[in-house]
Short mmCIF file of C-alpha atoms in Angstrom, two decimals:
data_model
loop_
_atom_site.label_atom_id
_atom_site.label_comp_id
_atom_site.label_asym_id
_atom_site.label_seq_id
_atom_site.Cartn_x
_atom_site.Cartn_y
_atom_site.Cartn_z
CA MET A 1357 -13.51 15.76 17.38
CA PRO A 1358 -10.81 12.97 16.95
CA ALA A 1359 -9.03 11.90 13.86
CA PRO A 1360 -11.20 9.76 11.42
CA LYS A 1361 -11.21 6.03 12.14
CA ASN A 1362 -9.03 3.98 9.95
CA SER A 1363 -11.07 0.96 9.07
CA PHE A 1364 -8.30 -0.57 6.97
CA LYS A 1365 -6.05 -0.54 10.00
CA THR A 1366 -8.75 -2.20 12.04
CA ALA A 1367 -9.25 -4.85 9.37
CA LEU A 1368 -5.50 -5.65 9.27
CA ALA A 1369 -5.37 -5.96 13.10
CA SER A 1370 -8.20 -8.49 13.01
CA LYS A 1371 -6.79 -10.18 9.98
CA THR A 1372 -10.02 -9.62 8.08
CA PRO A 1373 -9.29 -10.21 4.35
CA GLN A 1374 -9.17 -7.12 2.10
CA ILE A 1375 -9.25 -7.01 -1.63
CA GLY A 1376 -7.67 -4.11 -3.40
CA LEU A 1377 -6.44 -2.72 -6.70
CA TRP A 1378 -3.20 -0.72 -7.66
CA VAL A 1379 -3.89 2.73 -9.19
CA VAL A 1380 -1.10 4.04 -11.38
CA THR A 1381 -3.07 6.26 -13.79
CA ALA A 1382 -2.28 9.35 -11.72
CA GLU A 1383 -5.57 10.89 -12.71
CA PRO A 1384 -8.00 11.95 -9.86
CA SER A 1385 -11.16 11.45 -11.89
CA LEU A 1386 -10.12 7.88 -12.68
CA ALA A 1387 -9.37 7.31 -8.96
CA GLU A 1388 -12.80 8.66 -8.16
CA MET A 1389 -14.41 6.28 -10.63
CA ILE A 1390 -12.44 3.29 -9.38
CA GLY A 1391 -13.49 4.24 -5.77
CA THR A 1392 -17.10 3.44 -6.77
CA ALA A 1393 -16.21 -0.24 -7.75
CA GLY A 1394 -16.22 -1.57 -4.20
CA PHE A 1395 -12.61 -2.51 -3.57
CA ASP A 1396 -11.65 -2.49 0.14
CA TRP A 1397 -8.46 -0.56 -0.53
CA LEU A 1398 -6.63 1.21 -3.41
CA VAL A 1399 -2.85 1.92 -3.72
CA LEU A 1400 -2.21 5.40 -4.95
CA ASP A 1401 1.34 4.81 -6.28
CA GLY A 1402 3.97 7.47 -5.88
CA GLU A 1403 6.92 5.15 -6.71
CA HIS A 1404 6.25 3.98 -10.25
CA ALA A 1405 3.39 6.16 -11.26
CA PRO A 1406 3.73 9.78 -12.43
CA ASN A 1407 2.30 11.14 -9.20
CA ASP A 1408 3.58 14.11 -7.04
CA ILE A 1409 2.27 15.36 -3.77
CA ARG A 1410 -0.29 17.57 -5.49
CA SER A 1411 -1.76 14.67 -7.64
CA LEU A 1412 -1.69 12.38 -4.63
CA LYS A 1413 -3.62 14.96 -2.61
CA ASP A 1414 -6.13 15.36 -5.44
CA ALA A 1415 -6.62 11.61 -5.59
CA LEU A 1416 -7.13 11.47 -1.85
CA THR A 1417 -9.75 14.16 -2.16
CA ALA A 1418 -11.37 12.42 -5.10
CA LEU A 1419 -11.84 9.29 -2.91
CA ASN A 1420 -13.27 11.16 -0.05
CA GLY A 1421 -16.46 9.38 0.91
CA SER A 1422 -15.51 6.24 -1.02
CA LYS A 1423 -15.68 2.95 0.85
CA SER A 1424 -12.33 2.09 -0.74
CA HIS A 1425 -9.50 3.00 1.70
CA PRO A 1426 -6.54 4.86 0.00
CA VAL A 1427 -3.07 3.56 0.63
CA VAL A 1428 -0.42 5.91 -0.42
CA ARG A 1429 2.88 4.46 -1.69
CA ILE A 1430 5.73 6.95 -1.41
CA PRO A 1431 8.74 6.72 -3.76
CA VAL A 1432 11.37 5.77 -1.11
CA GLY A 1433 11.51 5.50 2.65
CA GLU A 1434 12.15 9.14 3.62
CA ALA A 1435 10.65 10.75 6.69
CA TRP A 1436 9.78 13.98 4.91
CA MET A 1437 7.75 12.05 2.31
CA VAL A 1438 5.87 10.40 5.12
CA LYS A 1439 5.17 13.77 6.59
CA GLN A 1440 3.93 15.19 3.31
CA VAL A 1441 1.40 12.51 2.52
CA LEU A 1442 0.09 12.31 6.15
CA ASP A 1443 -0.53 15.99 6.20
CA ALA A 1444 -2.24 15.68 2.74
CA GLY A 1445 -4.70 13.31 4.40
CA ALA A 1446 -3.33 9.82 3.96
CA GLN A 1447 -3.83 7.55 6.94
CA THR A 1448 -2.09 4.44 5.58
CA VAL A 1449 1.38 4.69 4.01
CA LEU A 1450 3.21 1.95 2.02
CA VAL A 1451 6.98 2.13 2.00
CA PRO A 1452 8.99 0.34 -0.64
CA MET A 1453 12.30 -1.44 -0.24
CA VAL A 1454 12.39 -1.80 3.50
CA ASP A 1455 15.30 -4.33 3.98
CA THR A 1456 16.06 -3.95 7.69
CA ALA A 1457 14.43 -3.43 11.03
CA ASP A 1458 16.25 -0.19 11.47
CA GLN A 1459 14.58 1.13 8.28
CA ALA A 1460 11.29 -0.09 9.56
CA ARG A 1461 11.77 1.70 12.84
CA GLU A 1462 12.75 4.87 11.09
CA MET A 1463 9.48 4.74 9.06
CA ALA A 1464 7.43 3.91 12.19
CA ALA A 1465 8.80 7.00 13.93
CA ALA A 1466 8.04 9.25 10.89
CA MET A 1467 4.34 8.16 11.26
CA LEU A 1468 3.82 9.27 14.81
CA TYR A 1469 3.77 12.54 16.63
CA PRO A 1470 6.16 13.09 19.61
CA PRO A 1471 7.01 11.67 21.97
CA ALA A 1472 6.18 8.35 20.29
CA GLY A 1473 7.76 9.38 16.96
CA ILE A 1474 9.17 12.40 14.97
CA ARG A 1475 6.20 13.58 12.88
CA GLY A 1476 6.36 17.31 12.43
CA MET A 1477 3.57 19.40 14.01
CA GLY A 1478 2.06 20.97 10.88
CA ALA A 1479 -1.41 19.52 10.50
CA SER A 1480 -3.36 22.40 11.87
CA GLY A 1481 -3.57 24.03 8.42
CA ALA A 1482 -3.47 20.79 6.47
CA ARG A 1483 -6.01 18.54 4.87
CA ALA A 1484 -5.35 15.86 7.49
CA SER A 1485 -7.13 17.85 10.21
CA HIS A 1486 -9.74 19.18 7.86
CA PHE A 1487 -7.74 22.44 7.84
CA GLY A 1488 -8.08 22.80 11.63
CA GLU A 1489 -11.67 21.54 11.96
CA ILE A 1490 -10.63 18.35 13.88
CA ALA A 1491 -9.55 19.95 17.04
CA ASP A 1492 -8.25 16.74 18.58
CA TYR A 1493 -6.37 15.57 15.52
CA VAL A 1494 -2.83 15.78 17.00
CA ALA A 1495 -3.99 14.00 20.16
CA THR A 1496 -5.66 11.06 18.27
CA ALA A 1497 -3.85 10.72 14.92
CA ASN A 1498 -1.29 8.25 16.14
CA ASP A 1499 -4.02 5.59 16.81
CA GLU A 1500 -5.41 5.93 13.27
CA VAL A 1501 -2.27 5.95 11.10
CA CYS A 1502 -1.17 2.70 9.53
CA LEU A 1503 2.31 1.71 8.32
CA ILE A 1504 2.88 -0.96 5.65
CA VAL A 1505 6.47 -1.88 4.73
CA GLN A 1506 7.51 -3.68 1.64
CA ALA A 1507 9.79 -6.66 1.72
CA GLU A 1508 11.09 -7.15 -1.81
CA SER A 1509 14.61 -8.42 -1.63
CA ARG A 1510 16.55 -11.33 -0.32
CA ALA A 1511 17.95 -9.11 2.41
CA ALA A 1512 14.36 -8.24 3.59
CA LEU A 1513 13.37 -11.88 3.69
CA ASP A 1514 16.60 -12.69 5.64
CA ASN A 1515 15.72 -9.87 8.12
CA LEU A 1516 11.94 -10.61 8.27
CA ASP A 1517 11.83 -11.83 11.78
CA ASP A 1518 13.51 -8.54 12.98
CA ILE A 1519 11.12 -6.45 10.81
CA LEU A 1520 8.19 -8.22 12.14
CA ALA A 1521 9.26 -7.36 15.71
CA VAL A 1522 9.17 -3.60 15.03
CA GLU A 1523 6.43 -1.81 16.89
CA GLY A 1524 4.38 0.57 14.76
CA VAL A 1525 4.44 -1.60 11.57
CA GLN A 1526 0.89 -2.89 10.90
CA GLY A 1527 1.64 -4.84 7.72
CA VAL A 1528 4.37 -6.30 5.59
CA PHE A 1529 3.77 -6.43 1.89
CA ILE A 1530 5.70 -8.81 -0.47
CA GLY A 1531 6.77 -7.29 -3.78
CA PRO A 1532 6.97 -10.18 -6.20
CA ALA A 1533 8.55 -8.32 -9.10
CA ASP A 1534 11.53 -6.80 -7.24
CA LEU A 1535 12.04 -9.94 -5.29
CA SER A 1536 12.10 -12.02 -8.28
CA ALA A 1537 14.79 -9.76 -9.91
CA ASP A 1538 16.88 -9.87 -6.81
CA MET A 1539 16.67 -13.65 -6.66
CA GLY A 1540 17.93 -13.88 -10.32
CA TYR A 1541 14.61 -14.20 -12.06
CA PRO A 1542 13.89 -10.73 -13.50
CA GLY A 1543 10.45 -10.55 -14.94
CA ASN A 1544 9.61 -14.08 -13.76
CA PRO A 1545 7.85 -13.79 -10.36
CA GLY A 1546 6.24 -17.17 -11.13
CA ALA A 1547 9.62 -19.03 -10.88
CA PRO A 1548 9.21 -21.93 -8.42
CA GLU A 1549 12.02 -20.63 -6.23
CA VAL A 1550 10.41 -17.18 -5.98
CA GLN A 1551 6.98 -18.57 -5.31
CA ASP A 1552 8.35 -20.77 -2.50
CA ALA A 1553 10.13 -17.82 -0.92
CA ILE A 1554 6.90 -15.76 -1.11
CA GLU A 1555 4.80 -18.45 0.38
CA THR A 1556 7.29 -18.95 3.32
CA ALA A 1557 7.30 -15.22 3.96
CA ILE A 1558 3.59 -14.84 3.85
CA ARG A 1559 3.08 -17.70 6.23
CA LYS A 1560 5.65 -16.22 8.64
CA ILE A 1561 3.99 -12.86 8.50
CA ALA A 1562 0.55 -14.20 9.10
CA ALA A 1563 1.86 -16.13 12.09
CA SER A 1564 2.83 -12.83 13.66
CA ASP A 1565 0.88 -9.98 14.87
CA LYS A 1566 1.31 -8.15 11.38
CA ALA A 1567 -0.82 -8.57 8.37
CA ALA A 1568 0.59 -9.99 5.06
CA GLY A 1569 -0.09 -8.34 1.70
CA ILE A 1570 0.75 -8.90 -1.96
CA LEU A 1571 -0.04 -7.73 -5.52
CA THR A 1572 -1.27 -10.41 -7.89
CA SER A 1573 -2.43 -10.46 -11.46
CA GLY A 1574 -5.97 -11.75 -10.92
CA THR A 1575 -8.26 -13.74 -8.70
CA GLU A 1576 -6.70 -17.09 -9.20
CA PRO A 1577 -3.29 -16.20 -7.73
CA ALA A 1578 -4.99 -14.06 -5.12
CA ARG A 1579 -6.93 -17.13 -3.89
CA LYS A 1580 -3.53 -18.89 -3.44
CA TRP A 1581 -2.11 -16.15 -1.26
CA LEU A 1582 -5.29 -15.64 0.76
CA ASP A 1583 -5.20 -19.46 1.52
CA ALA A 1584 -1.47 -19.12 2.56
CA GLY A 1585 -2.51 -16.40 5.14
CA ALA A 1586 -2.36 -13.02 3.30
CA THR A 1587 -4.79 -10.48 4.66
CA PHE A 1588 -4.68 -7.64 2.01
CA VAL A 1589 -4.28 -8.69 -1.56
CA ALA A 1590 -4.47 -6.48 -4.70
CA VAL A 1591 -5.89 -8.32 -7.66
CA GLY A 1592 -4.68 -6.06 -10.49
CA ILE A 1593 -3.37 -2.76 -11.77
CA ASP A 1594 -5.75 -0.16 -13.26
CA MET A 1595 -3.54 0.69 -16.25
CA LYS A 1596 -3.24 -2.98 -17.27
CA LEU A 1597 -7.00 -3.36 -17.01
CA PHE A 1598 -7.57 -0.25 -19.22
CA SER A 1599 -4.89 -1.25 -21.80
CA ASP A 1600 -6.11 -4.74 -22.07
CA SER A 1601 -9.78 -3.60 -22.54
CA VAL A 1602 -8.81 -0.95 -25.13
CA ARG A 1603 -6.70 -3.46 -27.11
CA ARG A 1604 -9.38 -6.09 -26.90
CA LEU A 1605 -12.05 -3.67 -28.21
CA CYS A 1606 -9.83 -2.42 -30.95
CA ALA A 1607 -9.15 -5.92 -32.17
CA GLU A 1608 -12.90 -6.79 -32.01
CA GLY A 1609 -13.76 -3.65 -33.87
CA LYS A 1610 -11.18 -4.23 -36.57
CA ALA A 1611 -12.41 -7.86 -36.93
CA LEU A 1612 -15.73 -6.27 -38.20
CA LEU A 1613 -14.06 -5.16 -41.33
#
């Protein structure tokens, strides 16, 4: 039995648009519920959400059988973190703050078993191999893992051509918030200069063999980036959706008084 097919990786390779949602609530039952909504992909955030390897594993388990593909964002680009989330069952890993081609190559190596890479041989007792049930996991896993690197600084955009040339990177994700801060517009990713830089980057990524991705705050900006060539676009953040809904309902309820 080979490793499970990574439909999200296949979609990125064919530049088939994918609509997703950012999941920061760090609660497996909520991830399970969100997984019934029909999104193509979901980010399980280990950088800015209160997740650890156990809660990420629990969220991956909760999404087992969902049509929404889980993408795990690790806190920082460290090979041991890649190893842990892959063994926990992630197939697609999102790495923040990748500024250079050397960083991208290091992460690509961490995703793959030798001799192609440096991933440790520990999956036989891990969730990734169904605890040893997938006899051919090690022989086939390299084909089904997917690496997305985040370009979210001026340095990353300056080095974008070199990053796009790195074998083993399937997608480049633009981080508007951090990019806007690095460009001198903290909290204002809508600044024209930032928007121009994002559009230039997305069009460059789309013209390569990699897929472009971005997080937006709704369907209107998502349409803009899809038209610019983005393949995988997240249209919101779960906590923001919940908080907006709760506050709106509270206001409506108090208006009854």
